[in-house]
Amino acid sequence: MVTKTSSYGMSQGEQAYERIESLIAHMELKPGETMTMADLQERVSLGRTPVLEAIRKLSDDTLLEVRAGRGVKITPIDLHRERRLLRIRRDIESFVVELAIDNASGLVRSQLNQLARMLRELKSGSDIRPFNELDKRMDQLLLEAADEPFVERTLRPLHTTFRRLGYLYQSHLGSERTVQENIQMHINMLDAIIERDTPNALKATHLLMDFMEEMFVPLERDLAPSYLDINIKPF
């Protein structure tokens, strides 16, 4: 059964995916949390068919696990695994940046310019959702410019994985300084891409990946394990 399409051109299945993905990335659905199909339908205000469609996609993305007869479970945060995945992301992001510089249309470059302006105007604070929304749009635009479906299928779940990790870090261990550093690195990356400056765009990309790498030590050392999986009992 094909899900209906909204007036904005997004099917209800796509809407369900976007809403559940955002709940996962911002930890409103906790790592390790289990819920029924009815629970998810209520959370995203959509019917069974689009939510099922979203669940299949999110399961393929390894963002949640389908448990036969028991609903779904939000994938816990495995810092060891995600540290390994960052090595994969580093290489693929560099490839995407090079493709985007070569392929970006005038329309995409205009949107990237607008994003850079919005990032410069962004006020830092305890809630990093506004930044995450701009970061997500930047990722989408670069993938659109790269125009390589295989890369998009690989990077999309990685983006969500690291948005969730960044949200966790900033919410419990970060500061206004770390938010500003992150914003500035994204601005530097965008500026270089817009200018078609491949060496500096790659340098900015690698610095951003280094910034993410630096999150792992304090996350492993200072954060209670129950934040990574709610099924782990606090000491």
mmCIF file of C-alpha atoms in Angstrom:
data_model
loop_
_atom_site.group_PDB
_atom_site.id
_atom_site.type_symbol
_atom_site.label_atom_id
_atom_site.label_comp_id
_atom_site.label_asym_id
_atom_site.label_seq_id
_atom_site.Cartn_x
_atom_site.Cartn_y
_atom_site.Cartn_z
ATOM 1 C CA MET A 1 0.000 0.000 0.000
ATOM 2 C CA VAL A 2 1.387 3.385 -1.032
ATOM 3 C CA THR A 3 1.173 6.118 1.587
ATOM 4 C CA LYS A 4 -0.483 9.424 0.764
ATOM 5 C CA THR A 5 1.483 12.483 -0.256
ATOM 6 C CA SER A 6 1.141 15.770 1.610
ATOM 7 C CA SER A 7 0.729 19.161 -0.012
ATOM 8 C CA TYR A 8 4.452 19.708 0.548
ATOM 9 C CA GLY A 9 5.327 16.745 -1.705
ATOM 10 C CA MET A 10 6.434 14.474 1.137
ATOM 11 C CA SER A 11 4.645 11.165 1.557
ATOM 12 C CA GLN A 12 3.279 10.205 4.945
ATOM 13 C CA GLY A 13 5.908 7.456 5.111
ATOM 14 C CA GLU A 14 8.627 10.073 4.605
ATOM 15 C CA GLN A 15 6.996 12.306 7.213
ATOM 16 C CA ALA A 16 6.942 9.403 9.672
ATOM 17 C CA TYR A 17 10.617 8.696 8.982
ATOM 18 C CA GLU A 18 11.605 12.338 9.490
ATOM 19 C CA ARG A 19 9.633 12.650 12.731
ATOM 20 C CA ILE A 20 10.914 9.415 14.263
ATOM 21 C CA GLU A 21 14.485 10.159 13.101
ATOM 22 C CA SER A 22 14.322 13.545 14.853
ATOM 23 C CA LEU A 23 12.998 11.939 18.054
ATOM 24 C CA ILE A 24 15.946 9.524 17.984
ATOM 25 C CA ALA A 25 18.551 12.179 17.145
ATOM 26 C CA HIS A 26 17.356 14.429 19.988
ATOM 27 C CA MET A 27 16.990 11.522 22.407
ATOM 28 C CA GLU A 28 13.279 12.003 23.000
ATOM 29 C CA LEU A 29 13.256 8.309 22.189
ATOM 30 C CA LYS A 30 15.918 7.036 24.575
ATOM 31 C CA PRO A 31 18.672 4.604 23.543
ATOM 32 C CA GLY A 32 17.468 1.125 24.491
ATOM 33 C CA GLU A 33 13.837 2.222 24.897
ATOM 34 C CA THR A 34 11.160 -0.199 23.660
ATOM 35 C CA MET A 35 7.689 0.731 22.478
ATOM 36 C CA THR A 36 4.725 -0.642 20.613
ATOM 37 C CA MET A 37 3.567 0.329 17.151
ATOM 38 C CA ALA A 38 0.653 2.184 18.749
ATOM 39 C CA ASP A 39 3.093 4.186 20.889
ATOM 40 C CA LEU A 40 5.013 5.307 17.812
ATOM 41 C CA GLN A 41 1.863 6.165 15.885
ATOM 42 C CA GLU A 42 0.769 8.377 18.755
ATOM 43 C CA ARG A 43 4.186 10.065 19.027
ATOM 44 C CA VAL A 44 4.263 11.061 15.347
ATOM 45 C CA SER A 45 0.499 11.519 14.822
ATOM 46 C CA LEU A 46 0.436 9.282 11.747
ATOM 47 C CA GLY A 47 -1.239 5.992 10.865
ATOM 48 C CA ARG A 48 -0.005 2.426 10.912
ATOM 49 C CA THR A 49 1.018 2.142 7.250
ATOM 50 C CA PRO A 50 3.367 5.173 7.105
ATOM 51 C CA VAL A 51 4.854 4.296 10.501
ATOM 52 C CA LEU A 52 5.524 0.724 9.324
ATOM 53 C CA GLU A 53 7.211 2.134 6.221
ATOM 54 C CA ALA A 54 9.395 4.377 8.399
ATOM 55 C CA ILE A 55 10.248 1.520 10.766
ATOM 56 C CA ARG A 56 11.500 -0.651 7.896
ATOM 57 C CA LYS A 57 13.760 2.160 6.718
ATOM 58 C CA LEU A 58 15.005 2.991 10.225
ATOM 59 C CA SER A 59 15.681 -0.692 10.845
ATOM 60 C CA ASP A 60 17.756 -0.844 7.645
ATOM 61 C CA ASP A 61 19.610 2.230 8.968
ATOM 62 C CA THR A 62 20.320 0.316 12.240
ATOM 63 C CA LEU A 63 18.674 3.145 14.205
ATOM 64 C CA LEU A 64 16.069 0.836 15.701
ATOM 65 C CA GLU A 65 15.469 -2.900 16.032
ATOM 66 C CA VAL A 66 12.209 -4.650 15.200
ATOM 67 C CA ARG A 67 11.333 -7.169 17.897
ATOM 68 C CA ALA A 68 8.831 -9.786 16.717
ATOM 69 C CA GLY A 69 5.672 -9.490 18.773
ATOM 70 C CA ARG A 70 7.267 -6.911 21.088
ATOM 71 C CA GLY A 71 7.313 -3.721 19.028
ATOM 72 C CA VAL A 72 10.565 -1.867 18.393
ATOM 73 C CA LYS A 73 13.666 -0.982 20.369
ATOM 74 C CA ILE A 74 15.716 2.172 19.836
ATOM 75 C CA THR A 75 19.286 1.090 19.142
ATOM 76 C CA PRO A 76 21.517 1.786 22.173
ATOM 77 C CA ILE A 77 24.632 3.918 21.758
ATOM 78 C CA ASP A 78 27.698 1.718 21.309
ATOM 79 C CA LEU A 79 30.656 4.079 21.605
ATOM 80 C CA HIS A 80 33.173 1.494 20.408
ATOM 81 C CA ARG A 81 31.146 0.797 17.262
ATOM 82 C CA GLU A 82 30.455 4.449 16.566
ATOM 83 C CA ARG A 83 34.112 5.338 16.914
ATOM 84 C CA ARG A 84 34.863 2.791 14.178
ATOM 85 C CA LEU A 85 32.030 4.158 12.031
ATOM 86 C CA LEU A 86 33.549 7.635 12.280
ATOM 87 C CA ARG A 87 36.546 6.347 10.321
ATOM 88 C CA ILE A 88 34.179 5.306 7.527
ATOM 89 C CA ARG A 89 32.328 8.605 7.676
ATOM 90 C CA ARG A 90 35.574 10.599 7.466
ATOM 91 C CA ASP A 91 36.481 9.056 4.111
ATOM 92 C CA ILE A 92 32.973 9.211 2.628
ATOM 93 C CA GLU A 93 32.419 12.827 3.710
ATOM 94 C CA SER A 94 35.632 13.839 1.964
ATOM 95 C CA PHE A 95 34.424 12.097 -1.195
ATOM 96 C CA VAL A 96 31.036 13.859 -0.971
ATOM 97 C CA VAL A 97 32.678 17.262 -0.510
ATOM 98 C CA GLU A 98 34.786 16.739 -3.638
ATOM 99 C CA LEU A 99 31.731 15.631 -5.643
ATOM 100 C CA ALA A 100 29.662 18.548 -4.340
ATOM 101 C CA ILE A 101 32.313 21.072 -5.348
ATOM 102 C CA ASP A 102 32.421 19.577 -8.835
ATOM 103 C CA ASN A 103 28.645 19.183 -9.290
ATOM 104 C CA ALA A 104 26.823 21.834 -7.233
ATOM 105 C CA SER A 105 24.352 23.848 -9.288
ATOM 106 C CA GLY A 106 23.810 27.553 -8.859
ATOM 107 C CA LEU A 107 20.628 26.799 -6.900
ATOM 108 C CA VAL A 108 22.444 24.514 -4.449
ATOM 109 C CA ARG A 109 25.250 27.043 -4.021
ATOM 110 C CA SER A 110 22.642 29.723 -3.294
ATOM 111 C CA GLN A 111 21.106 27.511 -0.603
ATOM 112 C CA LEU A 112 24.542 26.807 0.869
ATOM 113 C CA ASN A 113 25.167 30.567 1.036
ATOM 114 C CA GLN A 114 21.880 31.009 2.883
ATOM 115 C CA LEU A 115 22.802 28.232 5.311
ATOM 116 C CA ALA A 116 26.173 29.855 6.010
ATOM 117 C CA ARG A 117 24.401 33.152 6.776
ATOM 118 C CA MET A 118 21.947 31.401 9.113
ATOM 119 C CA LEU A 119 24.787 29.660 10.935
ATOM 120 C CA ARG A 120 26.567 32.996 11.431
ATOM 121 C CA GLU A 121 23.390 34.434 12.942
ATOM 122 C CA LEU A 122 22.684 31.411 15.134
ATOM 123 C CA LYS A 123 22.557 32.120 18.840
ATOM 124 C CA SER A 124 24.317 29.525 20.984
ATOM 125 C CA GLY A 125 22.510 28.051 23.954
ATOM 126 C CA SER A 126 21.658 24.877 25.811
ATOM 127 C CA ASP A 127 19.296 23.665 23.066
ATOM 128 C CA ILE A 128 21.268 22.667 19.991
ATOM 129 C CA ARG A 129 18.198 21.682 17.952
ATOM 130 C CA PRO A 130 18.349 24.825 15.757
ATOM 131 C CA PHE A 131 21.952 23.985 14.898
ATOM 132 C CA ASN A 132 21.072 20.336 14.285
ATOM 133 C CA GLU A 133 18.335 21.352 11.835
ATOM 134 C CA LEU A 134 20.778 23.501 9.852
ATOM 135 C CA ASP A 135 23.397 20.752 10.016
ATOM 136 C CA LYS A 136 20.876 18.255 8.660
ATOM 137 C CA ARG A 137 19.928 20.580 5.800
ATOM 138 C CA MET A 138 23.605 21.053 4.959
ATOM 139 C CA ASP A 139 24.113 17.287 4.837
ATOM 140 C CA GLN A 140 21.083 16.911 2.569
ATOM 141 C CA LEU A 141 22.245 19.630 0.188
ATOM 142 C CA LEU A 142 25.754 18.192 -0.112
ATOM 143 C CA LEU A 143 24.350 14.726 -0.821
ATOM 144 C CA GLU A 144 22.017 16.235 -3.395
ATOM 145 C CA ALA A 145 24.941 17.967 -5.074
ATOM 146 C CA ALA A 146 27.096 14.827 -4.942
ATOM 147 C CA ASP A 147 24.298 12.952 -6.738
ATOM 148 C CA GLU A 148 25.508 9.458 -5.807
ATOM 149 C CA PRO A 149 22.698 7.250 -4.409
ATOM 150 C CA PHE A 150 25.052 4.643 -2.952
ATOM 151 C CA VAL A 151 26.854 7.276 -0.889
ATOM 152 C CA GLU A 152 23.548 8.788 0.245
ATOM 153 C CA ARG A 153 22.241 5.431 1.500
ATOM 154 C CA THR A 154 25.468 4.935 3.465
ATOM 155 C CA LEU A 155 25.805 8.420 4.936
ATOM 156 C CA ARG A 156 22.183 9.136 5.857
ATOM 157 C CA PRO A 157 22.098 6.822 8.914
ATOM 158 C CA LEU A 158 25.626 7.876 9.893
ATOM 159 C CA HIS A 159 24.488 11.489 9.989
ATOM 160 C CA THR A 160 21.661 10.596 12.386
ATOM 161 C CA THR A 161 23.990 8.453 14.511
ATOM 162 C CA PHE A 162 26.427 11.312 15.006
ATOM 163 C CA ARG A 163 23.735 13.962 15.428
ATOM 164 C CA ARG A 164 22.438 11.892 18.334
ATOM 165 C CA LEU A 165 25.934 11.500 19.758
ATOM 166 C CA GLY A 166 26.603 15.232 19.399
ATOM 167 C CA TYR A 167 23.296 16.050 21.069
ATOM 168 C CA LEU A 168 24.175 13.747 23.980
ATOM 169 C CA TYR A 169 27.638 15.267 24.327
ATOM 170 C CA GLN A 170 26.501 18.872 24.184
ATOM 171 C CA SER A 171 23.546 18.285 26.529
ATOM 172 C CA HIS A 172 25.682 16.804 29.307
ATOM 173 C CA LEU A 173 29.357 17.595 28.731
ATOM 174 C CA GLY A 174 29.603 20.480 26.286
ATOM 175 C CA SER A 175 29.582 24.249 26.684
ATOM 176 C CA GLU A 176 28.839 27.398 24.745
ATOM 177 C CA ARG A 177 32.442 27.275 23.527
ATOM 178 C CA THR A 178 32.039 23.793 22.027
ATOM 179 C CA VAL A 179 28.823 24.853 20.291
ATOM 180 C CA GLN A 180 30.532 27.905 18.795
ATOM 181 C CA GLU A 181 33.533 25.859 17.676
ATOM 182 C CA ASN A 182 31.223 23.382 15.956
ATOM 183 C CA ILE A 183 29.254 26.145 14.246
ATOM 184 C CA GLN A 184 32.448 27.855 13.040
ATOM 185 C CA MET A 185 33.823 24.618 11.586
ATOM 186 C CA HIS A 186 30.617 24.151 9.607
ATOM 187 C CA ILE A 187 30.813 27.752 8.365
ATOM 188 C CA ASN A 188 34.446 27.254 7.279
ATOM 189 C CA MET A 189 33.492 24.081 5.446
ATOM 190 C CA LEU A 190 30.549 25.767 3.699
ATOM 191 C CA ASP A 191 32.577 28.822 2.704
ATOM 192 C CA ALA A 192 35.271 26.661 1.112
ATOM 193 C CA ILE A 193 32.698 24.560 -0.769
ATOM 194 C CA ILE A 194 30.923 27.676 -2.053
ATOM 195 C CA GLU A 195 34.267 29.068 -3.232
ATOM 196 C CA ARG A 196 35.105 25.690 -4.827
ATOM 197 C CA ASP A 197 38.272 25.631 -2.720
ATOM 198 C CA THR A 198 38.779 21.865 -2.502
ATOM 199 C CA PRO A 199 41.938 21.813 -0.321
ATOM 200 C CA ASN A 200 40.415 24.071 2.349
ATOM 201 C CA ALA A 201 37.035 22.314 2.139
ATOM 202 C CA LEU A 202 38.730 18.974 2.801
ATOM 203 C CA LYS A 203 40.799 20.502 5.602
ATOM 204 C CA ALA A 204 37.613 21.856 7.233
ATOM 205 C CA THR A 205 35.934 18.464 6.822
ATOM 206 C CA HIS A 206 38.834 16.655 8.497
ATOM 207 C CA LEU A 207 38.834 19.161 11.387
ATOM 208 C CA LEU A 208 35.126 18.543 11.880
ATOM 209 C CA MET A 209 35.718 14.781 12.005
ATOM 210 C CA ASP A 210 38.557 15.395 14.509
ATOM 211 C CA PHE A 211 36.150 17.407 16.658
ATOM 212 C CA MET A 212 33.747 14.452 16.700
ATOM 213 C CA GLU A 213 36.582 12.061 17.521
ATOM 214 C CA GLU A 214 37.432 14.166 20.586
ATOM 215 C CA MET A 215 33.941 13.628 22.019
ATOM 216 C CA PHE A 216 34.524 9.933 22.670
ATOM 217 C CA VAL A 217 36.977 10.186 25.583
ATOM 218 C CA PRO A 218 34.732 12.328 27.828
ATOM 219 C CA LEU A 219 31.648 10.347 26.761
ATOM 220 C CA GLU A 220 33.350 7.093 27.810
ATOM 221 C CA ARG A 221 34.940 8.532 30.954
ATOM 222 C CA ASP A 222 32.412 10.975 32.385
ATOM 223 C CA LEU A 223 28.921 9.973 31.254
ATOM 224 C CA ALA A 224 26.750 7.478 33.146
ATOM 225 C CA PRO A 225 26.255 4.320 31.019
ATOM 226 C CA SER A 226 22.480 4.589 31.483
ATOM 227 C CA TYR A 227 22.533 7.519 29.031
ATOM 228 C CA LEU A 228 23.824 5.114 26.378
ATOM 229 C CA ASP A 229 21.225 2.442 27.155
ATOM 230 C CA ILE A 230 18.348 3.055 29.552
ATOM 231 C CA ASN A 231 18.329 -0.659 30.420
ATOM 232 C CA ILE A 232 21.672 -0.296 32.227
ATOM 233 C CA LYS A 233 20.984 0.302 35.907
ATOM 234 C CA PRO A 234 22.872 3.246 37.497
ATOM 235 C CA PHE A 235 25.510 2.283 40.060
#
